[in-house]
Amino acid sequence: MFENESKLMAYAMTLAERAAQLGDVPVGAVVVDTNGTIVGEGFNTREADADPVGHAEVNALRAAATSLGTWNLSGCTLVVTLEPCTMCAGAIVNSRISRVVFGAWDAKAGAAGSVRDVLRDARLPHRAEVIGGVCETQTSDQLKEWFKQELRVKSIASEAPEL
């Protein structure tokens, strides 16, 4: 694990916290260029924007494309707190991102090596280098804590008397 990736992951986790504050699953992402400069960032906004594709990765890719003035993000690295899903992996492939670094593995919906491996599928026109498990404990704990809190809130709400 490289020091810079840990710092970028820590920043992505602060973005993930912004998603949580808006009532969304805490996932954050940043895109950096070949110099390590952040050119795009995002966090989950599905709930806040009522957007089914408002995933952190998609938001970060859109911001990077706007910043760089091109959809082709070849040479860039995406750092995200959770293993990308199939939808996000498709967006990553189509954006030509060169490298994906993620924190927590997603055993239910991951598409970067756990359930599927879209990012390295030789049948697709582009493949990305994948580095998983960077700051895995911290990113996984952030997600677990949020889901525990959500379960508590839902449990309390279901026990409330009807008025």
PDB file of C-alpha atoms in Angstrom:
ATOM      1  CA  MET A   1       0.000   0.000   0.000  1.00  0.00           C
ATOM      2  CA  PHE A   2       1.320   3.405  -0.924  1.00  0.00           C
ATOM      3  CA  GLU A   3       1.207   6.388   1.419  1.00  0.00           C
ATOM      4  CA  ASN A   4      -0.527   8.594  -1.158  1.00  0.00           C
ATOM      5  CA  GLU A   5      -3.322   6.052  -1.631  1.00  0.00           C
ATOM      6  CA  SER A   6      -3.932   6.008   2.115  1.00  0.00           C
ATOM      7  CA  LYS A   7      -4.205   9.804   2.158  1.00  0.00           C
ATOM      8  CA  LEU A   8      -6.571   9.770  -0.809  1.00  0.00           C
ATOM      9  CA  MET A   9      -8.653   7.053   0.849  1.00  0.00           C
ATOM     10  CA  ALA A  10      -8.850   9.128   4.035  1.00  0.00           C
ATOM     11  CA  TYR A  11     -10.155  12.038   1.959  1.00  0.00           C
ATOM     12  CA  ALA A  12     -12.638   9.744   0.198  1.00  0.00           C
ATOM     13  CA  MET A  13     -13.862   8.689   3.648  1.00  0.00           C
ATOM     14  CA  THR A  14     -14.576  12.333   4.524  1.00  0.00           C
ATOM     15  CA  LEU A  15     -16.618  12.559   1.328  1.00  0.00           C
ATOM     16  CA  ALA A  16     -18.415   9.357   2.364  1.00  0.00           C
ATOM     17  CA  GLU A  17     -19.356  11.046   5.622  1.00  0.00           C
ATOM     18  CA  ARG A  18     -21.062  13.805   3.630  1.00  0.00           C
ATOM     19  CA  ALA A  19     -23.204  11.119   1.961  1.00  0.00           C
ATOM     20  CA  ALA A  20     -24.127   9.736   5.381  1.00  0.00           C
ATOM     21  CA  GLN A  21     -25.136  13.203   6.590  1.00  0.00           C
ATOM     22  CA  LEU A  22     -27.547  13.360   3.641  1.00  0.00           C
ATOM     23  CA  GLY A  23     -29.027   9.969   4.533  1.00  0.00           C
ATOM     24  CA  ASP A  24     -27.161   7.934   1.944  1.00  0.00           C
ATOM     25  CA  VAL A  25     -24.817   4.962   2.182  1.00  0.00           C
ATOM     26  CA  PRO A  26     -21.403   6.445   3.043  1.00  0.00           C
ATOM     27  CA  VAL A  27     -19.318   5.927  -0.069  1.00  0.00           C
ATOM     28  CA  GLY A  28     -16.850   8.512  -1.312  1.00  0.00           C
ATOM     29  CA  ALA A  29     -14.589   8.657  -4.354  1.00  0.00           C
ATOM     30  CA  VAL A  30     -11.856  10.799  -5.867  1.00  0.00           C
ATOM     31  CA  VAL A  31     -10.231  10.813  -9.292  1.00  0.00           C
ATOM     32  CA  VAL A  32      -6.599  11.868  -9.531  1.00  0.00           C
ATOM     33  CA  ASP A  33      -4.559  12.620 -12.624  1.00  0.00           C
ATOM     34  CA  THR A  34      -1.062  11.301 -13.361  1.00  0.00           C
ATOM     35  CA  ASN A  35       0.440  13.993 -11.096  1.00  0.00           C
ATOM     36  CA  GLY A  36      -1.732  12.902  -8.166  1.00  0.00           C
ATOM     37  CA  THR A  37      -3.884  16.030  -8.369  1.00  0.00           C
ATOM     38  CA  ILE A  38      -7.553  15.541  -7.523  1.00  0.00           C
ATOM     39  CA  VAL A  39      -9.541  16.332 -10.662  1.00  0.00           C
ATOM     40  CA  GLY A  40     -12.907  14.970  -9.530  1.00  0.00           C
ATOM     41  CA  GLU A  41     -14.657  13.909  -6.367  1.00  0.00           C
ATOM     42  CA  GLY A  42     -18.021  12.529  -5.430  1.00  0.00           C
ATOM     43  CA  PHE A  43     -20.113  10.745  -2.863  1.00  0.00           C
ATOM     44  CA  ASN A  44     -23.381   8.838  -2.955  1.00  0.00           C
ATOM     45  CA  THR A  45     -26.332  11.098  -3.768  1.00  0.00           C
ATOM     46  CA  ARG A  46     -29.060   8.601  -4.621  1.00  0.00           C
ATOM     47  CA  GLU A  47     -31.269   9.707  -1.741  1.00  0.00           C
ATOM     48  CA  ALA A  48     -30.443  13.423  -1.832  1.00  0.00           C
ATOM     49  CA  ASP A  49     -30.977  13.725  -5.593  1.00  0.00           C
ATOM     50  CA  ALA A  50     -33.485  10.876  -6.092  1.00  0.00           C
ATOM     51  CA  ASP A  51     -30.982   9.625  -8.665  1.00  0.00           C
ATOM     52  CA  PRO A  52     -30.645   5.872  -9.230  1.00  0.00           C
ATOM     53  CA  VAL A  53     -27.161   6.352 -10.705  1.00  0.00           C
ATOM     54  CA  GLY A  54     -26.004   8.809  -8.028  1.00  0.00           C
ATOM     55  CA  HIS A  55     -23.159   6.587  -6.893  1.00  0.00           C
ATOM     56  CA  ALA A  56     -19.906   8.098  -5.620  1.00  0.00           C
ATOM     57  CA  GLU A  57     -17.904   6.712  -8.543  1.00  0.00           C
ATOM     58  CA  VAL A  58     -20.275   8.081 -11.199  1.00  0.00           C
ATOM     59  CA  ASN A  59     -20.315  11.497  -9.516  1.00  0.00           C
ATOM     60  CA  ALA A  60     -16.502  11.545  -9.298  1.00  0.00           C
ATOM     61  CA  LEU A  61     -16.116  10.434 -12.934  1.00  0.00           C
ATOM     62  CA  ARG A  62     -18.512  13.160 -14.095  1.00  0.00           C
ATOM     63  CA  ALA A  63     -16.639  15.803 -12.101  1.00  0.00           C
ATOM     64  CA  ALA A  64     -13.273  14.623 -13.483  1.00  0.00           C
ATOM     65  CA  ALA A  65     -14.562  14.653 -17.064  1.00  0.00           C
ATOM     66  CA  THR A  66     -15.863  18.195 -16.586  1.00  0.00           C
ATOM     67  CA  SER A  67     -12.612  19.306 -14.972  1.00  0.00           C
ATOM     68  CA  LEU A  68     -10.435  17.794 -17.712  1.00  0.00           C
ATOM     69  CA  GLY A  69     -12.795  18.598 -20.570  1.00  0.00           C
ATOM     70  CA  THR A  70     -12.906  15.015 -21.831  1.00  0.00           C
ATOM     71  CA  TRP A  71     -14.717  11.768 -21.133  1.00  0.00           C
ATOM     72  CA  ASN A  72     -11.475   9.837 -21.677  1.00  0.00           C
ATOM     73  CA  LEU A  73      -9.848   9.587 -18.260  1.00  0.00           C
ATOM     74  CA  SER A  74      -6.957   7.393 -19.372  1.00  0.00           C
ATOM     75  CA  GLY A  75      -4.022   7.779 -17.006  1.00  0.00           C
ATOM     76  CA  CYS A  76      -6.271   8.713 -14.089  1.00  0.00           C
ATOM     77  CA  THR A  77      -6.816   6.735 -10.898  1.00  0.00           C
ATOM     78  CA  LEU A  78     -10.143   6.343  -9.114  1.00  0.00           C
ATOM     79  CA  VAL A  79      -9.947   5.911  -5.336  1.00  0.00           C
ATOM     80  CA  VAL A  80     -13.222   4.779  -3.742  1.00  0.00           C
ATOM     81  CA  THR A  81     -14.144   3.569  -0.272  1.00  0.00           C
ATOM     82  CA  LEU A  82     -16.187   0.557  -1.466  1.00  0.00           C
ATOM     83  CA  GLU A  83     -15.598  -1.934  -4.268  1.00  0.00           C
ATOM     84  CA  PRO A  84     -17.481  -0.673  -7.341  1.00  0.00           C
ATOM     85  CA  CYS A  85     -20.768  -2.315  -8.335  1.00  0.00           C
ATOM     86  CA  THR A  86     -21.481  -3.553 -11.858  1.00  0.00           C
ATOM     87  CA  MET A  87     -22.986  -0.221 -12.959  1.00  0.00           C
ATOM     88  CA  CYS A  88     -20.002   1.746 -11.683  1.00  0.00           C
ATOM     89  CA  ALA A  89     -17.540  -0.774 -13.120  1.00  0.00           C
ATOM     90  CA  GLY A  90     -19.191  -0.251 -16.519  1.00  0.00           C
ATOM     91  CA  ALA A  91     -18.802   3.515 -16.159  1.00  0.00           C
ATOM     92  CA  ILE A  92     -15.169   3.058 -15.150  1.00  0.00           C
ATOM     93  CA  VAL A  93     -14.466   0.873 -18.186  1.00  0.00           C
ATOM     94  CA  ASN A  94     -16.197   3.353 -20.486  1.00  0.00           C
ATOM     95  CA  SER A  95     -14.268   6.289 -19.027  1.00  0.00           C
ATOM     96  CA  ARG A  96     -10.955   4.481 -19.630  1.00  0.00           C
ATOM     97  CA  ILE A  97      -9.782   4.993 -16.033  1.00  0.00           C
ATOM     98  CA  SER A  98      -6.366   3.317 -15.794  1.00  0.00           C
ATOM     99  CA  ARG A  99      -6.376   2.313 -12.159  1.00  0.00           C
ATOM    100  CA  VAL A 100      -8.952   1.679  -9.444  1.00  0.00           C
ATOM    101  CA  VAL A 101      -8.061   1.635  -5.756  1.00  0.00           C
ATOM    102  CA  PHE A 102     -10.793   0.694  -3.306  1.00  0.00           C
ATOM    103  CA  GLY A 103     -11.190   0.080   0.397  1.00  0.00           C
ATOM    104  CA  ALA A 104     -13.899  -2.340   1.523  1.00  0.00           C
ATOM    105  CA  TRP A 105     -14.780  -5.409  -0.516  1.00  0.00           C
ATOM    106  CA  ASP A 106     -18.461  -5.831  -1.411  1.00  0.00           C
ATOM    107  CA  ALA A 107     -19.358  -9.523  -1.140  1.00  0.00           C
ATOM    108  CA  LYS A 108     -22.921  -8.866  -2.367  1.00  0.00           C
ATOM    109  CA  ALA A 109     -22.496  -6.564  -5.352  1.00  0.00           C
ATOM    110  CA  GLY A 110     -18.786  -6.048  -6.001  1.00  0.00           C
ATOM    111  CA  ALA A 111     -17.622  -6.029  -9.614  1.00  0.00           C
ATOM    112  CA  ALA A 112     -13.881  -5.564  -9.145  1.00  0.00           C
ATOM    113  CA  GLY A 113     -12.965  -9.060  -8.062  1.00  0.00           C
ATOM    114  CA  SER A 114     -15.373 -10.312  -5.408  1.00  0.00           C
ATOM    115  CA  VAL A 115     -18.687 -11.239  -7.081  1.00  0.00           C
ATOM    116  CA  ARG A 116     -17.658 -10.231 -10.617  1.00  0.00           C
ATOM    117  CA  ASP A 117     -14.532  -8.814 -12.199  1.00  0.00           C
ATOM    118  CA  VAL A 118     -15.828  -6.383 -14.803  1.00  0.00           C
ATOM    119  CA  LEU A 119     -12.794  -4.117 -14.509  1.00  0.00           C
ATOM    120  CA  ARG A 120     -10.383  -6.820 -15.678  1.00  0.00           C
ATOM    121  CA  ASP A 121     -12.656  -8.703 -18.078  1.00  0.00           C
ATOM    122  CA  ALA A 122     -10.611  -9.459 -21.209  1.00  0.00           C
ATOM    123  CA  ARG A 123     -13.780  -9.451 -23.322  1.00  0.00           C
ATOM    124  CA  LEU A 124     -14.246  -5.715 -22.782  1.00  0.00           C
ATOM    125  CA  PRO A 125     -12.442  -3.010 -24.772  1.00  0.00           C
ATOM    126  CA  HIS A 126     -10.638  -1.596 -21.721  1.00  0.00           C
ATOM    127  CA  ARG A 127      -9.267  -3.043 -18.508  1.00  0.00           C
ATOM    128  CA  ALA A 128      -8.126  -1.227 -15.387  1.00  0.00           C
ATOM    129  CA  GLU A 129      -5.497  -2.121 -12.845  1.00  0.00           C
ATOM    130  CA  VAL A 130      -7.282  -2.944  -9.572  1.00  0.00           C
ATOM    131  CA  ILE A 131      -5.931  -2.594  -6.045  1.00  0.00           C
ATOM    132  CA  GLY A 132      -8.438  -3.645  -3.400  1.00  0.00           C
ATOM    133  CA  GLY A 133      -8.401  -3.567   0.372  1.00  0.00           C
ATOM    134  CA  VAL A 134      -6.607  -0.224   0.874  1.00  0.00           C
ATOM    135  CA  CYS A 135      -7.543   0.977   4.383  1.00  0.00           C
ATOM    136  CA  GLU A 136      -9.993  -1.930   4.377  1.00  0.00           C
ATOM    137  CA  THR A 137     -10.655  -1.964   8.114  1.00  0.00           C
ATOM    138  CA  GLN A 138     -11.420   1.755   8.293  1.00  0.00           C
ATOM    139  CA  THR A 139     -13.661   1.831   5.205  1.00  0.00           C
ATOM    140  CA  SER A 140     -15.466  -1.338   6.222  1.00  0.00           C
ATOM    141  CA  ASP A 141     -16.004  -0.030   9.760  1.00  0.00           C
ATOM    142  CA  GLN A 142     -17.436   3.231   8.402  1.00  0.00           C
ATOM    143  CA  LEU A 143     -20.017   1.300   6.369  1.00  0.00           C
ATOM    144  CA  LYS A 144     -20.840  -1.166   9.163  1.00  0.00           C
ATOM    145  CA  GLU A 145     -21.407   1.640  11.665  1.00  0.00           C
ATOM    146  CA  TRP A 146     -23.734   3.470   9.288  1.00  0.00           C
ATOM    147  CA  PHE A 147     -25.793   0.340   8.621  1.00  0.00           C
ATOM    148  CA  LYS A 148     -26.015  -0.383  12.368  1.00  0.00           C
ATOM    149  CA  GLN A 149     -27.285   3.153  12.954  1.00  0.00           C
ATOM    150  CA  GLU A 150     -29.812   2.838  10.114  1.00  0.00           C
ATOM    151  CA  LEU A 151     -31.132  -0.413  11.614  1.00  0.00           C
ATOM    152  CA  ARG A 152     -31.481   1.278  15.023  1.00  0.00           C
ATOM    153  CA  VAL A 153     -33.395   4.206  13.523  1.00  0.00           C
ATOM    154  CA  LYS A 154     -35.708   1.901  11.581  1.00  0.00           C
ATOM    155  CA  SER A 155     -36.260  -0.263  14.650  1.00  0.00           C
ATOM    156  CA  ILE A 156     -37.188   2.726  16.796  1.00  0.00           C
ATOM    157  CA  ALA A 157     -39.497   4.062  14.066  1.00  0.00           C
ATOM    158  CA  SER A 158     -41.296   0.732  13.773  1.00  0.00           C
ATOM    159  CA  GLU A 159     -41.900   0.655  17.546  1.00  0.00           C
ATOM    160  CA  ALA A 160     -43.362   4.171  17.659  1.00  0.00           C
ATOM    161  CA  PRO A 161     -47.083   4.293  18.381  1.00  0.00           C
ATOM    162  CA  GLU A 162     -49.328   5.385  15.544  1.00  0.00           C
ATOM    163  CA  LEU A 163     -51.004   8.717  16.090  1.00  0.00           C
TER     164      LEU A 163
END
